[in-house]
Coordinates of C-alpha atoms and ligand atoms in Angstrom, one line a residue:
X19 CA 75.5 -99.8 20.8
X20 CA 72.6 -98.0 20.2
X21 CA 69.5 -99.3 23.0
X22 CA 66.3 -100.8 21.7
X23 CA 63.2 -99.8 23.8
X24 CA 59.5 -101.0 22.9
X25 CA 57.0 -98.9 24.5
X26 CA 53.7 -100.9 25.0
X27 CA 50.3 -98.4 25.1
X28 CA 47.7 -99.8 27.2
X29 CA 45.8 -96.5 28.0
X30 CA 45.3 -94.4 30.4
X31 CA 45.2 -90.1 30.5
X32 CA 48.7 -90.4 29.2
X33 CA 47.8 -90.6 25.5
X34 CA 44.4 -88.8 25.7
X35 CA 43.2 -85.4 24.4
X36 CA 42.0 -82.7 25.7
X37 CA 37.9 -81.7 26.2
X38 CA 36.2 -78.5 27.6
X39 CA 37.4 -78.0 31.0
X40 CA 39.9 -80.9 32.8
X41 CA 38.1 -83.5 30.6
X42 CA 40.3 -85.9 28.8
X43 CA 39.2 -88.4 26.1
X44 CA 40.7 -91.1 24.0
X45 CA 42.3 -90.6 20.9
X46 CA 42.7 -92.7 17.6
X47 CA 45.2 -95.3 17.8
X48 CA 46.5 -95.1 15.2
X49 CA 47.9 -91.7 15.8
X50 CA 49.9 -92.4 19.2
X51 CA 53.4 -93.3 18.1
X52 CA 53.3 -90.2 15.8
X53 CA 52.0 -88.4 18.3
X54 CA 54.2 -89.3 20.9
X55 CA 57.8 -89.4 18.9
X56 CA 56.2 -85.3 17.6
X57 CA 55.4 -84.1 20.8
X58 CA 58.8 -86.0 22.7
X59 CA 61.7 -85.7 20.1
X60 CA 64.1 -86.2 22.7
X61 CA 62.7 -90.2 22.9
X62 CA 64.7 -90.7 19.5
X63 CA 67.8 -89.8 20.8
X64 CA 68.2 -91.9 24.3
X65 CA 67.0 -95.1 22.3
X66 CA 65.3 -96.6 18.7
X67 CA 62.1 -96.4 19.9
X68 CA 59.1 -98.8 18.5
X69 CA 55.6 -98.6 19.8
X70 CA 52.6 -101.5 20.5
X71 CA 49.2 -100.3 21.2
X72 CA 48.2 -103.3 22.4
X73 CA 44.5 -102.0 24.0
X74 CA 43.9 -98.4 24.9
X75 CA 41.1 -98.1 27.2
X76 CA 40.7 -96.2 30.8
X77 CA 42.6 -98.6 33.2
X78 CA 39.5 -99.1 35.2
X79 CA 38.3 -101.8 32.8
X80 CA 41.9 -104.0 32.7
X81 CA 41.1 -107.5 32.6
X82 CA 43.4 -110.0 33.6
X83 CA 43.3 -111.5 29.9
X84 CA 45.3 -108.0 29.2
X85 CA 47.8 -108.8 32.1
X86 CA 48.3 -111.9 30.2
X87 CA 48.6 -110.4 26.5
X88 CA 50.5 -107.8 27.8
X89 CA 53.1 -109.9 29.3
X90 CA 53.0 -112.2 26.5
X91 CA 53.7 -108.9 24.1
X92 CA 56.9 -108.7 26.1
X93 CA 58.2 -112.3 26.1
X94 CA 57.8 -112.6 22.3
X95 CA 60.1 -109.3 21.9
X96 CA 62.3 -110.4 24.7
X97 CA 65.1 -111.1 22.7
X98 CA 64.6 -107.9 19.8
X99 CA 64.6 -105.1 22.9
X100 CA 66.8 -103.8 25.4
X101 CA 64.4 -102.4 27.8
X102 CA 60.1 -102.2 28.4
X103 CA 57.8 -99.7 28.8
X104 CA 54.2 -99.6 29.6
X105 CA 51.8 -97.0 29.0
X106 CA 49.0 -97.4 31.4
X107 CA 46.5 -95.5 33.2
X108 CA 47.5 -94.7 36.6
X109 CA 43.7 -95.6 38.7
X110 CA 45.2 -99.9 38.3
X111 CA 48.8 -99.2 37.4
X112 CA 50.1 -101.2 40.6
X113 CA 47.9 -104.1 40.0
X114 CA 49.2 -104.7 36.5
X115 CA 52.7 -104.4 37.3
X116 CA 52.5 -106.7 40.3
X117 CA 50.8 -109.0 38.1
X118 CA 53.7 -108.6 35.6
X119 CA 56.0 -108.9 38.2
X120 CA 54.4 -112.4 39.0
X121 CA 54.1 -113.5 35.7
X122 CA 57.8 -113.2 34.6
X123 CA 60.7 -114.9 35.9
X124 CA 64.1 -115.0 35.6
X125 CA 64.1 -110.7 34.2
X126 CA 66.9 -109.9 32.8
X127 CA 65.9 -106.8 31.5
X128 CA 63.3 -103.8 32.6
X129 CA 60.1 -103.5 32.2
X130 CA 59.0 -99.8 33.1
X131 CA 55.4 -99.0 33.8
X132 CA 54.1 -95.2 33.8
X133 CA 51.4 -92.8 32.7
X134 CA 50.9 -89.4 33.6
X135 CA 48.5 -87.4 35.8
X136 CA 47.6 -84.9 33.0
X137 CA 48.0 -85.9 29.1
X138 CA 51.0 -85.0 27.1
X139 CA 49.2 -82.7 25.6
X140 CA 47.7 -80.0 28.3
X141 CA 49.5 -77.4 30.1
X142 CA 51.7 -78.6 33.0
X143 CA 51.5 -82.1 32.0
X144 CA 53.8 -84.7 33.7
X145 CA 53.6 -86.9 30.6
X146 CA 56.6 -85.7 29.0
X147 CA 59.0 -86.3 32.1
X148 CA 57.6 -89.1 32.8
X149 CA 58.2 -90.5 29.3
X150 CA 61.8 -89.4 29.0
X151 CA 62.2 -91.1 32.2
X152 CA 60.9 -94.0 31.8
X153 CA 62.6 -94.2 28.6
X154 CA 66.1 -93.6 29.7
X155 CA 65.6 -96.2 32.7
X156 CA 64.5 -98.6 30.4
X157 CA 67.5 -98.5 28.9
X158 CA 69.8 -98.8 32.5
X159 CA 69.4 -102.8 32.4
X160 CA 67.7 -103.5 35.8
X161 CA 65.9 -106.3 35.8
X162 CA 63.0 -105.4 37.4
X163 CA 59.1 -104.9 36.9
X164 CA 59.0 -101.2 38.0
X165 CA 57.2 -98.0 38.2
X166 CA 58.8 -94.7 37.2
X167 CA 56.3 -92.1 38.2
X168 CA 57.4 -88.1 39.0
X169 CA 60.9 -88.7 38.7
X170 CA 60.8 -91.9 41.2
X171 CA 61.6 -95.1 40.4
X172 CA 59.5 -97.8 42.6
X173 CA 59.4 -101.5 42.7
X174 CA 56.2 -103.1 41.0
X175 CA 55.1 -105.0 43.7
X176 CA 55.4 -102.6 46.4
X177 CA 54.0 -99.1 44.9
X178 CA 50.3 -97.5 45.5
X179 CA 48.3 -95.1 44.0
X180 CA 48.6 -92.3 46.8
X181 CA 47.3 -89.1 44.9
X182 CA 44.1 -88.3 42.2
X183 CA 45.9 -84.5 42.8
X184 CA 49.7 -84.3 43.3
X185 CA 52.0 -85.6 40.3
X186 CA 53.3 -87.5 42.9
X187 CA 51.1 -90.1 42.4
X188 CA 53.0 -93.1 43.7
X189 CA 54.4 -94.1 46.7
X190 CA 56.4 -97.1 47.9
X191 CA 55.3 -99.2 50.8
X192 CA 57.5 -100.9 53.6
X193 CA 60.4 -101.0 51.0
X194 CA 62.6 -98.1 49.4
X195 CA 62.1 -96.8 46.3
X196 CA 64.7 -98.2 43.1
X197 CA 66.2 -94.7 42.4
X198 CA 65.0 -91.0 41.8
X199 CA 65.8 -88.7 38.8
X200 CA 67.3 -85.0 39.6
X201 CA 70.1 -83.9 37.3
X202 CA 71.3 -87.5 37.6
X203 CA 69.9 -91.1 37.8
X204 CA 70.4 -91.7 41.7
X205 CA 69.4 -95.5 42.1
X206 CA 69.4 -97.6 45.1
X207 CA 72.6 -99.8 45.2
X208 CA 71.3 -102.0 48.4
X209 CA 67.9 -102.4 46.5
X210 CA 70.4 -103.3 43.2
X211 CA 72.0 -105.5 44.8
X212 CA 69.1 -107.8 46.3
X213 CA 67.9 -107.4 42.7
X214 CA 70.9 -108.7 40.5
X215 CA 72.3 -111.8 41.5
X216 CA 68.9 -113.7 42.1
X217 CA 68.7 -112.2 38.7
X218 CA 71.3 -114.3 36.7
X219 CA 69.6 -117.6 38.3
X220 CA 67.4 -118.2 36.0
X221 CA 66.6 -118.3 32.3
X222 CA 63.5 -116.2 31.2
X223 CA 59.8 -116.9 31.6
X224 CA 56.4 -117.0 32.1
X225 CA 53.6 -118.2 34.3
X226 CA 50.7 -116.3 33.7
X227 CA 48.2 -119.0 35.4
X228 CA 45.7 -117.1 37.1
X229 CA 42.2 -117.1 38.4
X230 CA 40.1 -113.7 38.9
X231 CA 37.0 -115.5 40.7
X232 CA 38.3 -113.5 44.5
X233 CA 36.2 -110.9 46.1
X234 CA 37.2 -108.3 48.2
X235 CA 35.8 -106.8 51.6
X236 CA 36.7 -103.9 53.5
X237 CA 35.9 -104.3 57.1
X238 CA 34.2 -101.3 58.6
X239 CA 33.0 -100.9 62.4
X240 CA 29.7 -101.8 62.7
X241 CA 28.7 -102.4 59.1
X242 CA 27.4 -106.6 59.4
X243 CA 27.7 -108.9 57.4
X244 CA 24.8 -111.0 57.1
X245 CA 24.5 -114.7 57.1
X246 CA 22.5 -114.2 53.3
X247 CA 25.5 -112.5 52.3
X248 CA 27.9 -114.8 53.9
X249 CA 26.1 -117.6 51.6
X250 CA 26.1 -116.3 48.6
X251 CA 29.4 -115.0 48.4
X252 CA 30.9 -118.5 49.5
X253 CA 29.1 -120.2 46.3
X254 CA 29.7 -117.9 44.0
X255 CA 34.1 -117.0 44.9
X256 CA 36.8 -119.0 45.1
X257 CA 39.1 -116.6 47.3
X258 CA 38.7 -113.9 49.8
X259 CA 40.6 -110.5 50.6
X260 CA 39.6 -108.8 53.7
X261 CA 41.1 -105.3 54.5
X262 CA 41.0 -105.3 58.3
X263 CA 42.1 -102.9 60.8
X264 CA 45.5 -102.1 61.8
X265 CA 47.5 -105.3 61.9
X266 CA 44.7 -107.4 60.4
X267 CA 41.8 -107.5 63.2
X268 CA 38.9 -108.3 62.3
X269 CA 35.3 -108.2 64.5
X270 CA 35.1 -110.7 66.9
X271 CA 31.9 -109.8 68.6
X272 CA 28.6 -110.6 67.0
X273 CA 30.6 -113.5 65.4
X274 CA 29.4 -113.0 62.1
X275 CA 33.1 -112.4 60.8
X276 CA 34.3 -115.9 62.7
X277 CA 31.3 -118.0 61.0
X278 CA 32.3 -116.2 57.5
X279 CA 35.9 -118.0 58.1
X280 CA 34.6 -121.4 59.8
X281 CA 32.2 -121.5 56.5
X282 CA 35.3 -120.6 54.6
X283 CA 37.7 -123.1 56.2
X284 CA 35.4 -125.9 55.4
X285 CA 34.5 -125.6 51.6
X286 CA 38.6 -124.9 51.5
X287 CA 38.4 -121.1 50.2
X288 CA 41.1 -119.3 50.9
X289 CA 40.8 -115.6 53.0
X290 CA 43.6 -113.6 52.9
X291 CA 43.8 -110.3 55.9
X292 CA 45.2 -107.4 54.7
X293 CA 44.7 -104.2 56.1
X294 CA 43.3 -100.7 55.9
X295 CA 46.6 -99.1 57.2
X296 CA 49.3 -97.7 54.0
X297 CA 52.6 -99.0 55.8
X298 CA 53.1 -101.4 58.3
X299 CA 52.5 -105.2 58.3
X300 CA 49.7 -107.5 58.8
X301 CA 50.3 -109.1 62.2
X302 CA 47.6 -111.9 63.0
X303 CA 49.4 -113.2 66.1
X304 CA 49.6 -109.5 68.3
X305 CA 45.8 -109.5 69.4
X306 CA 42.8 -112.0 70.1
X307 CA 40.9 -110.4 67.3
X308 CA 43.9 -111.7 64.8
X309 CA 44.6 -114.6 66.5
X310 CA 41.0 -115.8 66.2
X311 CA 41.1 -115.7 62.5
X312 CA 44.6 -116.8 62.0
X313 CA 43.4 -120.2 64.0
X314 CA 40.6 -120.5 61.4
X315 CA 42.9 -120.5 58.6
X316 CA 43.0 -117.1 57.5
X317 CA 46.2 -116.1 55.6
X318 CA 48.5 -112.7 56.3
X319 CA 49.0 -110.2 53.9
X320 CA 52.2 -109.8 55.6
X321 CA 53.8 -106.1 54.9
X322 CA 52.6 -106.3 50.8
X323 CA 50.3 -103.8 49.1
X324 CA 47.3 -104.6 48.9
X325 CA 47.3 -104.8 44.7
X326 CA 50.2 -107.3 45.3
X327 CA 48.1 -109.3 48.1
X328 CA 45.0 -109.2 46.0
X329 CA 47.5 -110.3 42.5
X330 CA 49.1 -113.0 44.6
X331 CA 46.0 -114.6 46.1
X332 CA 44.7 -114.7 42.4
X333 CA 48.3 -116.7 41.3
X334 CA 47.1 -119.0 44.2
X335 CA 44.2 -119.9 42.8
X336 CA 45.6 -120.0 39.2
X337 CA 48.7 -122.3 39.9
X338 CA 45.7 -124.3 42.6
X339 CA 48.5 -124.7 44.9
X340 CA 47.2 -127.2 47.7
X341 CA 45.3 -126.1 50.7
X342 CA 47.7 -127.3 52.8
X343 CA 50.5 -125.0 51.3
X344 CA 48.6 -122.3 50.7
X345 CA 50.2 -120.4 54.0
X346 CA 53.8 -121.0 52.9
X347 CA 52.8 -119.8 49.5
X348 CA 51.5 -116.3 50.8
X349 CA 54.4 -116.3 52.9
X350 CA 57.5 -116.9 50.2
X351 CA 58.5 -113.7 48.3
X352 CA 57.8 -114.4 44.7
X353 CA 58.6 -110.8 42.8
X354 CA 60.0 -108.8 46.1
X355 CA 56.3 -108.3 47.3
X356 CA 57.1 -109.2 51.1
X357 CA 60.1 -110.1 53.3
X358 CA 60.4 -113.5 54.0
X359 CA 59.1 -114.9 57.3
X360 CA 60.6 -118.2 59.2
X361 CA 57.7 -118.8 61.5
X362 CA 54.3 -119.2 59.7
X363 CA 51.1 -119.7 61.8
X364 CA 49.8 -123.6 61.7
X365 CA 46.0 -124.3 61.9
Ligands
LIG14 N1 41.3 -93.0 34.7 C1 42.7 -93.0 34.2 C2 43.2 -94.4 34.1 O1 43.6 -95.0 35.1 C3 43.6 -92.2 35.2 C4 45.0 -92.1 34.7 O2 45.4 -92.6 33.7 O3 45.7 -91.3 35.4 O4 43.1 -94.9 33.0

């Protein structure tokens, strides 16, 4: 039988026209599915293709209220569609999939994110390819938030943003990639196979219970915090991410960055370490300068992406999961974003 697809349009450069030079602006609207189904016939005959423009704005200026309609666009046309896929601009891609990702349980169908690093319309665009291939993979029945970028198929929850230049703009992170388009579809089958039977668990939904109120701070050697600073963020956020060094040290000397946590630790705010690093995992037990932190509550990133860290420790605060389980929280895989640990530091 003939596969039902409903691409959702979000934004992005994907959709946008043309200006003097390599500017690109927005279009109408109202013109995209006619656009789109002119420009990419071949859409028509891999599935019946409908089309949402649910917001259509540079992805800079995604909220989490369009996380939210977004996914809830998808759960109402759960049962009408075979397969998902979402327009979006590339710049925040990776955050709204992992937040997707989080969001819905129990998939039992795709839900394809891409976007393009040119628009459909100007010479050598990736928009077309990417489209057909989102399209088609959409239509392949993994159940999986994922993002099909350059003819590579990544999980959600563990792809970044790597390149402004190459079309291959996403990479994945301490995990391997879903598949890859050549002449074929060449997908994963020990990925697949993680992927299916936790799959058929559990019937469909959604949790979108979040709070945005987290701030984020990259550590850099010899920039200080001061104590001002240190106030005023802790009454005006209700969770932390810190990009550290290497596996999630932070500044011991000067002890600015230890009073930050002990201040922290006792009004109960969460800070999560993450680090600067693209692959390899947040370790807080290897050196003193983890250690330290680790002792004053501060939570590993583990091996996730810093989107999905930054997503998950938002869910945290949205589902107000107890201080006192807020390490095992961070810890248990929830969409694939991180491999499970047994040990997790005590404070
Ligand atoms: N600034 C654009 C966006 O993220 C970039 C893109 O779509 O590639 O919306």
């Amino acid at each position: 039988m003939r596969k039902k697809v409903l691409i959702i349009h979000t934004g992005g450069t994907f959709a946008m026209v043309l200006g003097s030079g390599q500017t690109a602006t927005k279009q109408h609207s109202s013109n995209l599915l006619e656009n789109l189904l002119q420009q990419i016939p071949e859409l028509a005959s891999l599935a019946e293709i409908d089309l949402k423009v649910i917001c259509n704005i540079d992805s800079s200026d995604v909220t989490i209220d369009i996380w939210k309609l977004l996914a809830k666009t998808i759960f109402e046309s759960w049962s009408q569609c075979d397969g998902f896929v979402v327009v979006h601009g590339t710049d925040t891609m990776a955050w709204t999939a992992s937040a997707l990702a989080f969001f819905l349980g129990g998939l039992t169908k795709p839900v394809v994110f891409t976007g393009a690093q040119r628009p459909l319309t100007a010479l050598r665009s990736d928009a077309r390819m990417n489209m057909i291939d989102a399209v088609e993979l959409a239509t392949h029945g993994i159940p999986e938030v994922m993002i099909c970028f350059d003819s590579k198929v990544h999980r959600a929850t563990r792809a970044t943003k790597y390149s402004n230049e190459h079309l291959y703009a996403y990479k994945s992170y301490n995990s391997p990639k879903i598949g890859s388009f050549g002449v074929n579809i060449k997908l994963n089958k020990k990925v697949l196979n993680s992927i299916l039977p936790e799959a058929k668990r559990h019937a469909p939904s959604i949790n979108s219970e979040i709070n945005g109120n987290i701030t984020s701070l990259m550590c850099v050697p010899g920039a200080i915090p001061s104590l001002t600073f240190i106030d005023g963020l802790l009454s005006s956020t209700e969770g932390i991410i810190i990009q550290g060094f290497g596996a999630g040290n932070l500044p011991i000397s000067g002890k600015i960055w230890l009073e930050l946590f002990e201040r922290a630790l006792d009004r109960k705010i969460p800070i999560v370490i993450s680090t600067q690093c693209e692959s390899g995992s947040v370790d807080l037990q290897l050196y003193e300068n983890g250690r330290r932190f680790a002792a004053l509550g501060g939570i590993s990133a583990l091996d996730m992406t810093f989107e999905a860290a930054s997503v998950k420790l938002m869910i945290m605060l949205g589902r107000k999961i107890p201080f006192e389980k807020r390490q095992s929280f961070f810890a248990t895989p929830l969409a694939f974003e991180c491999q499970s640990i047994d040990s997790i530091p005590s404070i």
